[in-house]
Structure formats: structure tokens, C-alpha cells
Short mmCIF file of C-alpha atoms (C1' of nucleotides) in Angstrom, two decimals:
data_model
loop_
_atom_site.label_atom_id
_atom_site.label_comp_id
_atom_site.label_asym_id
_atom_site.label_seq_id
_atom_site.Cartn_x
_atom_site.Cartn_y
_atom_site.Cartn_z
CA UNK A 1 0.00 0.20 0.17
CA UNK A 2 3.14 2.28 -0.24
CA UNK A 3 1.87 2.53 -3.60
CA UNK A 4 0.11 5.53 -4.13
CA UNK A 5 3.31 6.97 -2.23
CA UNK A 6 4.92 6.61 -6.20
CA UNK A 7 1.94 7.53 -7.88
CA UNK A 8 2.01 11.15 -5.53
CA UNK A 9 5.98 11.31 -5.98
CA UNK A 10 5.71 11.28 -9.72
CA UNK A 11 2.87 14.40 -9.58
CA UNK A 12 4.94 16.28 -6.84
CA UNK A 13 7.91 15.88 -9.06
CA UNK A 14 6.07 16.61 -12.60
CA UNK A 15 5.03 19.85 -10.80
CA UNK A 16 8.32 21.57 -9.92
CA UNK A 17 9.80 20.10 -14.05
CA UNK A 18 6.81 21.52 -15.52
CA UNK A 19 6.51 25.06 -13.70
CA UNK A 20 10.40 25.16 -14.31
CA UNK A 21 10.77 23.95 -17.44
CA UNK A 22 7.42 24.47 -19.14
CA UNK A 23 5.37 21.73 -20.86
CA UNK A 24 7.25 21.47 -23.80
CA UNK A 25 10.59 21.74 -22.14
CA UNK A 26 10.20 19.26 -19.40
CA UNK A 27 11.27 15.39 -20.12
CA UNK A 28 9.36 12.39 -19.07
CA UNK A 29 12.32 10.47 -18.35
CA UNK A 30 13.47 13.02 -16.19
CA UNK A 31 10.74 13.37 -13.87
CA UNK A 32 10.93 9.59 -13.87
CA UNK A 33 14.59 9.29 -12.71
CA UNK A 34 14.09 12.29 -10.03
CA UNK A 35 10.61 10.74 -8.70
CA UNK A 36 13.33 7.38 -8.23
CA UNK A 37 10.89 5.18 -10.33
CA UNK A 38 11.61 3.77 -13.58
CA UNK A 39 10.21 5.79 -16.63
CA UNK A 40 7.42 2.91 -17.36
CA UNK A 41 5.84 3.79 -13.90
CA UNK A 42 5.27 7.40 -15.03
CA UNK A 43 3.20 6.00 -18.39
CA UNK A 44 2.06 3.05 -15.71
CA UNK A 45 -0.32 5.92 -13.75
CA UNK A 46 -0.61 8.81 -16.25
CA UNK A 47 -0.61 7.15 -19.51
CA UNK A 48 0.84 10.22 -21.26
CA UNK A 49 2.70 13.23 -20.57
CA UNK A 50 -0.15 15.46 -21.61
CA UNK A 51 -2.64 13.22 -19.14
CA UNK A 52 0.27 13.55 -16.26
CA UNK A 53 0.78 17.58 -17.12
CA UNK A 54 -3.43 17.74 -16.46
CA UNK A 55 -3.30 15.73 -13.21
CA UNK A 56 -1.24 18.19 -12.05
CA UNK A 57 -2.82 21.69 -13.20
CA UNK A 58 -6.09 19.44 -12.09
CA UNK A 59 -4.45 19.27 -8.59
CA UNK A 60 -3.56 22.81 -8.23
CA UNK A 61 -7.54 23.55 -8.97
CA UNK A 62 -8.26 21.80 -6.72
CA UNK A 63 -6.46 23.10 -3.86
CA UNK A 64 -7.32 26.44 -5.10
CA UNK A 65 -10.70 25.64 -5.06
CA UNK A 66 -10.50 23.74 -1.50
CA UNK A 67 -9.12 26.69 -0.09
CA UNK A 68 -11.30 28.96 -1.49
CA UNK A 69 -14.99 27.94 -1.80
CA UNK A 70 -14.73 26.55 1.58
CA UNK A 71 -15.56 29.63 2.84
CA UNK A 72 -18.98 29.47 1.49
CA UNK A 73 -19.70 26.37 3.57
CA UNK A 74 -19.00 28.57 6.99
CA UNK A 75 -22.65 29.32 8.35
CA UNK A 76 -23.23 32.35 10.07
CA UNK A 77 -20.77 34.34 8.69
CA UNK A 78 -21.42 37.61 7.41
CA UNK A 79 -21.04 38.14 3.43
CA UNK A 80 -17.97 41.02 4.64
CA UNK A 81 -15.94 38.94 6.47
CA UNK A 82 -16.69 36.41 3.94
CA UNK A 83 -15.07 38.32 1.52
CA UNK A 84 -12.78 39.50 3.51
CA UNK A 85 -11.68 35.25 4.20
CA UNK A 86 -11.86 34.91 -0.05
CA UNK A 87 -9.05 37.92 -0.12
CA UNK A 88 -6.90 36.38 2.42
CA UNK A 89 -7.22 32.71 1.12
CA UNK A 90 -7.01 33.33 -2.56
CA UNK A 91 -3.67 35.73 -1.26
CA UNK A 92 -2.35 32.60 0.98
CA UNK A 93 -2.62 30.33 -2.13
CA UNK A 94 -0.85 32.37 -4.23
CA UNK A 95 2.01 32.92 -1.91
CA UNK A 96 2.08 29.01 -1.29
CA UNK A 97 2.91 29.21 -5.34
CA UNK A 98 3.97 32.15 -6.66
CA UNK A 99 5.12 31.04 -9.81
CA UNK A 100 2.12 29.14 -11.23
CA UNK A 101 0.12 32.71 -12.51
CA UNK A 102 3.79 33.32 -14.64
CA UNK A 103 3.41 29.51 -15.62
CA UNK A 104 -0.10 29.14 -16.37
CA UNK A 105 0.06 32.82 -18.20
CA UNK A 106 2.82 31.56 -20.58
CA UNK A 107 1.07 28.21 -21.16
CA UNK A 108 -2.35 29.48 -22.38
CA UNK A 109 -0.65 31.78 -24.61
CA UNK A 110 2.19 28.78 -25.72
CA UNK A 111 -0.44 26.73 -25.86
CA UNK A 112 -4.12 27.23 -26.98
CA UNK A 113 -5.58 23.31 -26.47
CA UNK A 114 -4.38 24.05 -22.73
CA UNK A 115 -6.47 27.20 -22.21
CA UNK A 116 -10.00 25.27 -23.74
CA UNK A 117 -8.47 22.93 -20.98
CA UNK A 118 -8.47 25.38 -18.26
CA UNK A 119 -12.32 27.12 -19.22
CA UNK A 120 -13.58 23.79 -19.22
CA UNK A 121 -12.59 23.11 -15.91
CA UNK A 122 -12.28 26.03 -13.77
CA UNK A 123 -15.37 28.01 -15.32
CA UNK A 124 -17.88 25.84 -13.72
CA UNK A 125 -16.53 26.27 -10.22
CA UNK A 126 -16.20 30.33 -11.03
CA UNK A 127 -19.94 30.09 -11.86
CA UNK A 128 -21.06 28.48 -9.20
CA UNK A 129 -18.73 30.68 -6.46
CA UNK A 130 -20.67 33.86 -8.34
CA UNK A 131 -24.51 32.11 -8.26
CA UNK A 132 -23.31 31.68 -4.07
CA UNK A 133 -21.86 35.11 -3.74
CA UNK A 134 -24.00 36.86 -5.18
CA UNK A 135 -27.48 35.24 -3.45
CA UNK A 136 -25.69 36.72 -0.22
CA UNK A 137 -24.73 39.86 -1.11
CA UNK A 138 -28.12 40.57 -2.28
CA UNK A 139 -29.53 39.37 0.79
CA UNK A 140 -27.00 41.46 2.44
CA UNK A 141 -27.63 44.99 0.32
CA UNK A 142 -31.02 44.96 1.39
CA UNK A 143 -30.22 45.26 4.86
CA UNK A 144 -27.85 48.00 3.68
CA UNK A 145 -24.82 45.77 5.03
CA UNK A 146 -22.93 46.52 1.23
CA UNK A 147 -23.30 48.15 -1.83
CA UNK A 148 -25.57 46.87 -4.24
CA UNK A 149 -22.80 44.92 -6.33
CA UNK A 150 -22.33 42.33 -8.90
CA UNK A 151 -20.52 39.16 -7.26
CA UNK A 152 -18.59 38.59 -10.75
CA UNK A 153 -17.25 41.88 -11.10
CA UNK A 154 -16.33 41.51 -7.22
CA UNK A 155 -14.52 38.42 -7.51
CA UNK A 156 -12.60 39.26 -10.83
CA UNK A 157 -11.27 42.40 -8.86
CA UNK A 158 -10.31 40.04 -5.70
CA UNK A 159 -8.10 37.81 -8.51
CA UNK A 160 -7.01 41.05 -10.05
CA UNK A 161 -5.40 42.91 -7.12
CA UNK A 162 -4.22 39.65 -5.63
CA UNK A 163 -2.32 38.61 -8.94
CA UNK A 164 -1.18 41.98 -9.33
CA UNK A 165 0.75 41.81 -6.35
CA UNK A 166 2.86 39.00 -7.14
CA UNK A 167 3.02 39.86 -10.47
CA UNK A 168 4.48 43.10 -9.96
CA UNK A 169 6.91 41.85 -7.09
CA UNK A 170 9.46 40.63 -9.32
CA UNK A 171 9.90 43.74 -10.79
CA UNK A 172 9.93 45.74 -7.26
CA UNK A 173 12.74 43.56 -6.30
CA UNK A 174 14.81 44.30 -9.18
CA UNK A 175 14.40 48.07 -8.52
CA UNK A 176 15.10 47.18 -4.72
CA UNK A 177 17.19 43.85 -4.64
CA UNK A 178 17.14 44.37 -0.52
CA UNK A 179 13.67 44.05 -0.14
CA UNK A 180 11.97 42.04 2.09
CA UNK A 181 9.87 39.39 0.48
CA UNK A 182 7.99 38.72 3.73
CA UNK A 183 6.86 42.16 4.93
CA UNK A 184 5.67 42.85 0.96
CA UNK A 185 3.23 40.13 1.25
CA UNK A 186 2.15 40.60 4.50
CA UNK A 187 1.11 44.21 4.01
CA UNK A 188 0.01 44.17 0.30
CA UNK A 189 -2.80 41.31 1.63
CA UNK A 190 -3.53 43.51 4.33
CA UNK A 191 -4.35 46.40 1.76
CA UNK A 192 -6.00 44.08 -1.18
CA UNK A 193 -8.35 43.26 1.89
CA UNK A 194 -9.04 47.13 2.27
CA UNK A 195 -9.48 47.95 -1.49
CA UNK A 196 -12.08 45.16 -1.69
CA UNK A 197 -13.81 46.89 1.65
CA UNK A 198 -13.75 50.14 0.05
CA UNK A 199 -15.45 48.52 -2.78
CA UNK A 200 -17.88 46.69 -1.36
CA UNK A 201 -18.63 49.65 1.51
CA UNK A 202 -22.36 51.03 1.17
CA UNK A 203 -21.09 53.67 2.91
CA UNK A 204 -18.08 55.19 0.78
CA UNK A 205 -18.30 57.03 -2.65
CA UNK B 1 21.92 39.19 -53.95
CA UNK B 2 18.53 38.27 -52.66
CA UNK B 3 20.01 35.95 -51.18
CA UNK B 4 20.25 37.92 -47.05
CA UNK B 5 16.37 38.09 -47.70
CA UNK B 6 15.68 34.86 -47.48
CA UNK B 7 18.02 34.75 -44.24
CA UNK B 8 15.89 37.55 -42.85
CA UNK B 9 12.86 35.83 -43.65
CA UNK B 10 14.14 33.09 -41.42
CA UNK B 11 15.42 35.39 -38.48
CA UNK B 12 11.77 37.19 -38.66
CA UNK B 13 9.51 33.69 -38.61
CA UNK B 14 11.96 32.28 -36.11
CA UNK B 15 11.04 35.51 -33.64
CA UNK B 16 7.45 34.79 -34.38
CA UNK B 17 7.86 30.47 -33.67
CA UNK B 18 10.06 31.55 -30.56
CA UNK B 19 7.79 33.85 -29.05
CA UNK B 20 4.79 31.79 -29.55
CA UNK B 21 6.10 28.46 -28.56
CA UNK B 22 9.37 29.13 -26.40
CA UNK B 23 12.75 28.05 -27.33
CA UNK B 24 11.44 24.22 -26.55
CA UNK B 25 8.72 24.45 -28.22
CA UNK B 26 9.58 25.71 -31.21
CA UNK B 27 10.69 23.30 -34.34
CA UNK B 28 13.07 24.30 -36.93
CA UNK B 29 11.17 21.91 -39.47
CA UNK B 30 8.37 24.45 -38.82
CA UNK B 31 10.43 27.49 -38.65
CA UNK B 32 11.92 26.51 -42.43
CA UNK B 33 9.18 25.33 -43.80
CA UNK B 34 6.81 28.71 -42.60
CA UNK B 35 9.80 30.60 -43.86
CA UNK B 36 9.59 29.27 -47.55
CA UNK B 37 13.25 27.63 -47.40
CA UNK B 38 14.66 24.33 -47.28
CA UNK B 39 15.26 22.83 -43.46
CA UNK B 40 18.98 22.83 -44.38
CA UNK B 41 19.00 26.29 -45.17
CA UNK B 42 18.49 27.24 -41.34
CA UNK B 43 21.43 25.42 -40.35
CA UNK B 44 23.79 26.84 -43.43
CA UNK B 45 22.51 30.23 -42.00
CA UNK B 46 22.32 30.58 -38.29
CA UNK B 47 24.31 26.67 -37.59
CA UNK B 48 22.05 25.65 -34.27
CA UNK B 49 18.53 26.48 -32.95
CA UNK B 50 20.60 27.97 -30.20
CA UNK B 51 22.39 30.52 -32.17
CA UNK B 52 19.25 31.14 -34.62
CA UNK B 53 17.88 31.84 -30.96
CA UNK B 54 20.70 34.01 -30.03
CA UNK B 55 20.24 36.21 -33.15
CA UNK B 56 16.92 36.60 -32.61
CA UNK B 57 17.39 38.25 -29.29
CA UNK B 58 20.70 40.37 -30.65
CA UNK B 59 18.25 41.85 -32.73
CA UNK B 60 15.88 42.77 -30.63
CA UNK B 61 18.21 44.11 -28.05
CA UNK B 62 19.82 45.90 -31.28
CA UNK B 63 16.45 47.21 -32.12
CA UNK B 64 15.65 48.73 -28.52
CA UNK B 65 19.76 50.21 -28.02
CA UNK B 66 19.04 51.87 -31.33
CA UNK B 67 15.27 53.12 -30.66
CA UNK B 68 17.03 54.29 -27.30
CA UNK B 69 20.66 55.07 -26.94
CA UNK B 70 20.22 57.41 -30.03
CA UNK B 71 18.55 60.17 -27.74
CA UNK B 72 22.53 60.25 -26.40
CA UNK B 73 23.37 61.59 -29.75
CA UNK B 74 21.04 64.41 -29.97
CA UNK B 75 23.35 67.42 -29.11
CA UNK B 76 21.63 71.01 -28.13
CA UNK B 77 19.39 68.99 -25.56
CA UNK B 78 18.32 69.76 -22.30
CA UNK B 79 19.03 66.42 -20.01
CA UNK B 80 15.15 66.65 -18.90
CA UNK B 81 13.99 66.77 -22.48
CA UNK B 82 15.97 63.81 -23.03
CA UNK B 83 15.15 62.10 -20.04
CA UNK B 84 11.29 62.31 -22.03
CA UNK B 85 12.83 61.29 -25.05
CA UNK B 86 14.07 58.14 -23.44
CA UNK B 87 10.94 57.47 -21.52
CA UNK B 88 8.87 57.81 -25.16
CA UNK B 89 11.07 55.58 -26.51
CA UNK B 90 11.16 52.71 -24.40
CA UNK B 91 7.46 52.97 -24.29
CA UNK B 92 6.93 52.63 -28.22
CA UNK B 93 9.18 50.11 -28.23
CA UNK B 94 7.38 47.70 -25.90
CA UNK B 95 4.29 48.84 -28.21
CA UNK B 96 5.69 47.45 -30.86
CA UNK B 97 6.68 44.12 -28.77
CA UNK B 98 4.20 43.71 -26.21
CA UNK B 99 4.87 39.88 -25.83
CA UNK B 100 8.80 40.22 -25.04
CA UNK B 101 8.52 41.23 -21.57
CA UNK B 102 6.28 37.90 -21.09
CA UNK B 103 8.98 35.67 -23.18
CA UNK B 104 12.21 37.16 -21.60
CA UNK B 105 10.93 36.76 -18.11
CA UNK B 106 9.77 33.26 -19.08
CA UNK B 107 12.83 31.87 -21.08
CA UNK B 108 15.22 33.25 -17.87
CA UNK B 109 13.50 31.26 -15.44
CA UNK B 110 12.93 27.95 -17.59
CA UNK B 111 16.83 28.79 -19.30
CA UNK B 112 19.12 30.33 -16.79
CA UNK B 113 22.02 29.50 -19.49
CA UNK B 114 20.23 32.43 -21.07
CA UNK B 115 19.95 34.49 -18.03
CA UNK B 116 23.54 34.50 -18.47
CA UNK B 117 24.11 35.55 -22.48
CA UNK B 118 21.44 37.84 -21.50
CA UNK B 119 23.74 39.65 -19.05
CA UNK B 120 26.54 39.19 -21.06
CA UNK B 121 24.79 41.00 -23.92
CA UNK B 122 22.55 43.79 -22.23
CA UNK B 123 25.12 44.54 -19.12
CA UNK B 124 27.72 46.94 -21.02
CA UNK B 125 25.04 49.01 -23.18
CA UNK B 126 23.09 49.41 -20.08
CA UNK B 127 26.12 50.25 -18.54
CA UNK B 128 27.56 52.78 -21.24
CA UNK B 129 24.00 54.11 -21.05
CA UNK B 130 24.20 54.99 -17.38
CA UNK B 131 28.00 56.72 -17.52
CA UNK B 132 26.19 58.93 -20.34
CA UNK B 133 23.25 59.62 -18.16
CA UNK B 134 25.24 60.42 -15.08
CA UNK B 135 27.37 62.82 -16.80
CA UNK B 136 24.73 65.14 -18.07
CA UNK B 137 22.69 64.46 -14.88
CA UNK B 138 25.30 65.89 -12.75
CA UNK B 139 25.86 68.57 -14.91
CA UNK B 140 22.05 69.74 -14.65
CA UNK B 141 22.15 69.21 -11.29
CA UNK B 142 24.77 71.72 -10.76
CA UNK B 143 22.78 74.05 -12.43
CA UNK B 144 19.47 73.81 -10.30
CA UNK B 145 17.52 71.82 -13.06
CA UNK B 146 17.27 68.85 -12.02
CA UNK B 147 17.55 67.07 -8.22
CA UNK B 148 21.09 65.61 -7.46
CA UNK B 149 20.48 61.54 -8.98
CA UNK B 150 21.73 58.18 -9.52
CA UNK B 151 20.98 57.20 -13.11
CA UNK B 152 21.47 53.71 -12.78
CA UNK B 153 17.91 53.97 -10.28
CA UNK B 154 16.23 56.37 -12.63
CA UNK B 155 16.75 54.37 -15.59
CA UNK B 156 15.44 51.37 -13.30
CA UNK B 157 12.61 53.42 -12.49
CA UNK B 158 12.23 53.68 -16.55
CA UNK B 159 12.44 50.64 -17.20
CA UNK B 160 9.97 49.08 -14.16
CA UNK B 161 7.19 51.84 -14.81
CA UNK B 162 6.95 51.16 -18.13
CA UNK B 163 7.32 47.52 -17.92
CA UNK B 164 4.71 47.51 -15.51
CA UNK B 165 2.10 49.44 -17.84
CA UNK B 166 2.45 46.24 -19.99
CA UNK B 167 2.10 43.58 -18.11
CA UNK B 168 -1.06 45.03 -16.09
CA UNK B 169 -2.28 45.38 -19.63
CA UNK B 170 -3.75 41.74 -19.96
CA UNK B 171 -4.98 42.02 -15.78
CA UNK B 172 -6.95 45.33 -16.52
CA UNK B 173 -8.77 43.48 -20.10
CA UNK B 174 -9.83 40.84 -18.07
CA UNK B 175 -11.26 42.90 -15.80
CA UNK B 176 -12.52 45.42 -18.50
CA UNK B 177 -13.27 43.14 -21.69
CA UNK B 178 -14.40 45.81 -24.04
CA UNK B 179 -11.11 47.97 -22.92
CA UNK B 180 -9.61 50.35 -25.40
CA UNK B 181 -6.00 49.02 -25.55
CA UNK B 182 -4.86 52.24 -28.00
CA UNK B 183 -6.34 54.76 -25.56
CA UNK B 184 -4.91 52.84 -22.47
CA UNK B 185 -1.25 53.12 -24.04
CA UNK B 186 -1.45 56.45 -24.80
CA UNK B 187 -2.80 57.73 -21.51
CA UNK B 188 -0.13 55.57 -20.01
CA UNK B 189 2.74 56.74 -21.62
CA UNK B 190 1.71 60.09 -20.29
CA UNK B 191 1.86 59.51 -17.29
CA UNK B 192 4.94 57.32 -17.05
CA UNK B 193 6.59 60.78 -18.46
CA UNK B 194 4.93 62.60 -15.62
CA UNK B 195 5.98 59.99 -13.09
CA UNK B 196 9.33 59.98 -14.11
CA UNK B 197 9.60 64.18 -14.50
CA UNK B 198 8.49 64.27 -11.03
CA UNK B 199 11.20 62.26 -9.94
CA UNK B 200 13.85 64.47 -11.05
CA UNK B 201 12.11 67.44 -10.73
CA UNK B 202 14.67 69.80 -8.04
CA UNK B 203 11.37 71.56 -6.73
CA UNK B 204 8.93 68.83 -5.72
CA UNK B 205 9.57 66.62 -2.61
"C1'" DA C 1 35.37 29.27 -57.18
"C1'" DT C 2 32.33 31.23 -53.83
"C1'" DT C 3 27.84 31.18 -52.18
"C1'" DA C 4 23.24 29.37 -51.84
"C1'" DT C 5 19.77 26.27 -52.27
"C1'" DC C 6 17.88 20.96 -52.25
"C1'" DT C 7 16.89 15.96 -51.04
"C1'" DA C 8 18.10 12.76 -48.01
"C1'" DT C 9 19.58 10.49 -44.13
"C1'" DA C 10 22.49 10.42 -40.27
"C1'" DG C 11 22.25 10.52 -35.25
"C1'" DA C 12 20.38 12.04 -30.99
"C1'" DT C 13 16.44 12.54 -27.77
"C1'" DC C 14 11.73 11.21 -26.40
"C1'" DT C 15 7.51 9.67 -25.64
"C1'" DA C 16 5.69 5.43 -25.09
"C1'" DT C 17 4.72 0.22 -25.23
"C1'" DA C 18 5.60 -4.78 -24.70
"C1'" DG C 19 6.41 -8.33 -22.04
"C1'" DA C 20 8.53 -10.60 -18.02
"C1'" DT C 21 9.15 -10.35 -12.73
"C1'" DA C 22 8.18 -9.44 -8.24
"C1'" DA C 23 4.47 -7.96 -4.92
"C1'" DT C 24 0.18 -7.51 -2.64
"C1'" DG C 25 -4.42 -8.79 -1.11
"C1'" DC C 26 -8.30 -12.06 -1.23
"C1'" DA D 1 -5.11 -12.81 -9.90
"C1'" DT D 2 -4.26 -7.68 -9.41
"C1'" DT D 3 -1.63 -4.57 -9.18
"C1'" DA D 4 2.68 -2.66 -9.42
"C1'" DT D 5 7.76 -2.69 -10.93
"C1'" DC D 6 11.13 -3.09 -14.09
"C1'" DT D 7 14.47 -4.04 -18.36
"C1'" DA D 8 14.32 -3.27 -22.95
"C1'" DT D 9 13.07 -1.25 -27.34
"C1'" DA D 10 10.07 0.29 -30.70
"C1'" DG D 11 8.89 4.23 -32.88
"C1'" DA D 12 8.00 9.04 -33.34
"C1'" DT D 13 10.05 13.61 -33.61
"C1'" DC D 14 13.69 16.88 -34.08
"C1'" DT D 15 18.47 18.55 -34.99
"C1'" DA D 16 22.22 18.72 -37.58
"C1'" DT D 17 25.31 17.08 -41.46
"C1'" DA D 18 27.02 15.09 -46.02
"C1'" DG D 19 26.76 15.16 -50.33
"C1'" DA D 20 25.14 16.69 -55.05
"C1'" DT D 21 23.68 20.58 -57.48
"C1'" DA D 22 22.41 25.16 -59.46
"C1'" DA D 23 23.11 30.07 -59.31
"C1'" DT D 24 26.25 33.94 -58.64
"C1'" DG D 25 30.02 37.45 -58.73
"C1'" DC D 26 34.75 37.82 -60.37
#
DNA sequence: ATTATCTATAGATCTATAGATAATGC
DNA sequence: ATTATCTATAGATCTATAGATAATGC
């Protein structure tokens, strides 16, 4: 029953290799070797390089989904607090996967077929989240707790504002090479929360 | 003497293919085919895929260098105006090569050996520009026309602020799908000029 | 007689599978 | 008897070159 340990290991190494070298640059032989298994094991578990890649991306999507969408499971939490949780969890996911945005943007441009897969997998999840959020926002808007808002726009704002912080980080560090990333991320997350709070606050603007 | 026409064509197609598919994903056979020559011609002119790639990047660097560093050749122009020209020309170069930053960032991460080449090629040019700019800035600072400034920092600011505008563009357009890129770029360029002007203005802050 | 071009193919590299063997779970 | 694992290798794909031929410039 140590079987899935090797399977997991392959997935782990594959993630590193794909992120580091891109889909085209990654080598299945090297992934197998670094995972400490014979090359055929990789195909035994994941059939093809393409499918292995899809598993890796599927896992990332799953992690994102779990960390973010469980917010909606929490009962008895005002929607404003839920939104804050959403921002923070999404930000934390990006902290743990700082290379992912760059990688995805690149693969989407370089391999349009992958963009299709991404849409197919990610859109339903997103639509579900939007629907849930919209319902809660509408209820809260009636009570005057938040401004009347389009949930899709709000989610887009959250994603943009967080992504932005990470895309900009390498540029900032090239200007200030001694920059403290830990402090930067911490401050940025707080600012982003504030920014989103202002956007739903019924009293401002 | 139509020879270098084909050579140029190969380079042109190679640029597209490398930018679209990355170094690892691009295929020399496909480049040759799209350029309308037999595959061996590619190796005849450029020896290896790696060297073809270096030619492509070298050409881009050359273009950047020409559009930017000729500013220093202009006589009788106050340094403040030269700085404005620098910002605008760098911005225009990026407008004509909007995919280049994403591509370079990716290749630098994915292929460290290329990062080395980039440093080797780009650093001397940069150092030269910094030295020239520093001399002019110092002279102008004595006359009170600009604040006392480190030329390297100023150049870094220009590059960052311009790059930023382009890295952010796709995010913005995902939030506002109907966004007018033309107008955005125009406005951004102006803002960046203003931002840099403020930074060298002796009277502000 | 140098330069440009092509066809054909060698040689390297990579993905994927076949087929044999060992380990595991009823 | 099903699942995991390995070795060996087929087959596909890609880069690079050899060798022949055509075009060009003295």
C-alpha cells in the first residue's frame, strides 16, 4: 500500500519540472528519474505526458478550490467577513504558488488547447462561486450592509488585485534588490483586503 | 543578392515561433517551412537552433539599443527633455513588442544559461547608458535644473514603470473586456513621463 | 570558385509500450 | 489474480550534416 506514495511522488516532481521548464521543456524520463522510479511507471499511472500535466493542473485547481470555496460552507458569517476571508485565502494560495500565475499565463498563450481545458475545468467552479456569492450579496444589500454589487465583478476584482501583487513583486525586487518579501506580502494582503472592503462598503463613494 | 532576403525571412519567422512557442516548443523544421526554405538553409545560415535564437534576441536588443541610446547622440537638448525622450522611446519599443517582456521573463527562469547570455549582452550597453546619463544629470544638477540623482536608479525606474504598464494590460483587459488598448497605452505613456519628471524635478518633495 | 540551395539521411532525443517478474490482497 | 515494478526497445520526432547541384560574382 506504499503504491500511491510513488504515484504522489511522480506528481510532485512533475509539478516542479513543468513549472520550471514548461510543458514543452519538461522530460518524462527526467521526471521519472527524479521521482526515483523507472520511466514506465510514469506511463503506468498517468498514461501520457499530456495527462500527467492535466493531473498536475487539476490538483492545483483542486487546491485553489478547496482553500477558497470552503468559505461559502461557513454558516453564520456575515458576507463582508466572508469576502475578507476570500481575499486572504486566495492571497495565501498565491503565496504558496508564486510561480503559478506566470506559468499559466505562458502556457495559455503557448498552448491554446490548454486554454480550452482550463476554461472547461475552471469555469463551472467559478460560476458556482459567483452564484453563491451573488445570493449572499443581494441579501446583505437589502439590509444595507453592502452596496448593491455584481458578484462576478467583485470576484474579478479580488483575483486581479491579488494577482497584481505577485506579478509586480519581481519588478519591485529588481528595483530594490534588498527588499523584504515577507513584509511586502504581509502589507500587500492587508492593502488588498482594504481595497476590496472599500469597494463593497455602502457608505464610501 | 536576394540571398539575405531569405536569411532575414528565417529570422523573422523564428522570432514569431520562439515568441509564440518558447525556445523548447519551437521547431526548426517548422520555422524553415514557414519561411519557405528547405530546412538545411536554417542551419546553413545560423548553424544551430541555439544560435538562431541568439540572433533573434540579439536583433531585439539591437533595436532597443538603437531606439533608446540614440537619444544621447542628440546635441543641444536639455537633459530633462532627453529623459522624456527616453521614457517615450522605451515605451514605444514595448508597444511594438508587447509579448517580449513575458517571453523574456519566462525564458530567463526556464533557461538559466540564457539569463547569462542576456547579462553578457545587455549589461555593457546599460552601463554605457548609465555613465552618459550620469554625466549629464550631474551637470544639470549643478545648474539646479534637476535634483541630484543616481542615473542607474532613474533608468531602473523608467524600465519598471513602463514594463509595469504592459504587464498589467492583460489583467486590466480581463476585468474590462471592452477596454480600448490604444487609448490605454496613450494615457499610460503620458502618465509615465509625468511620473519620471516628478522624480527628477528639484522642486518637488 | 564562392555562395546559395536542395534532397536525403544520420544521429540524438523523447514518448510510449510490450513483455517479463515481483509484490500484494483476497 | 490483481496490482506494482523493471528492462528493453519500438516508434516518433527533431536537430544537424553530408553530399550533390544550381546560381552568382569575379
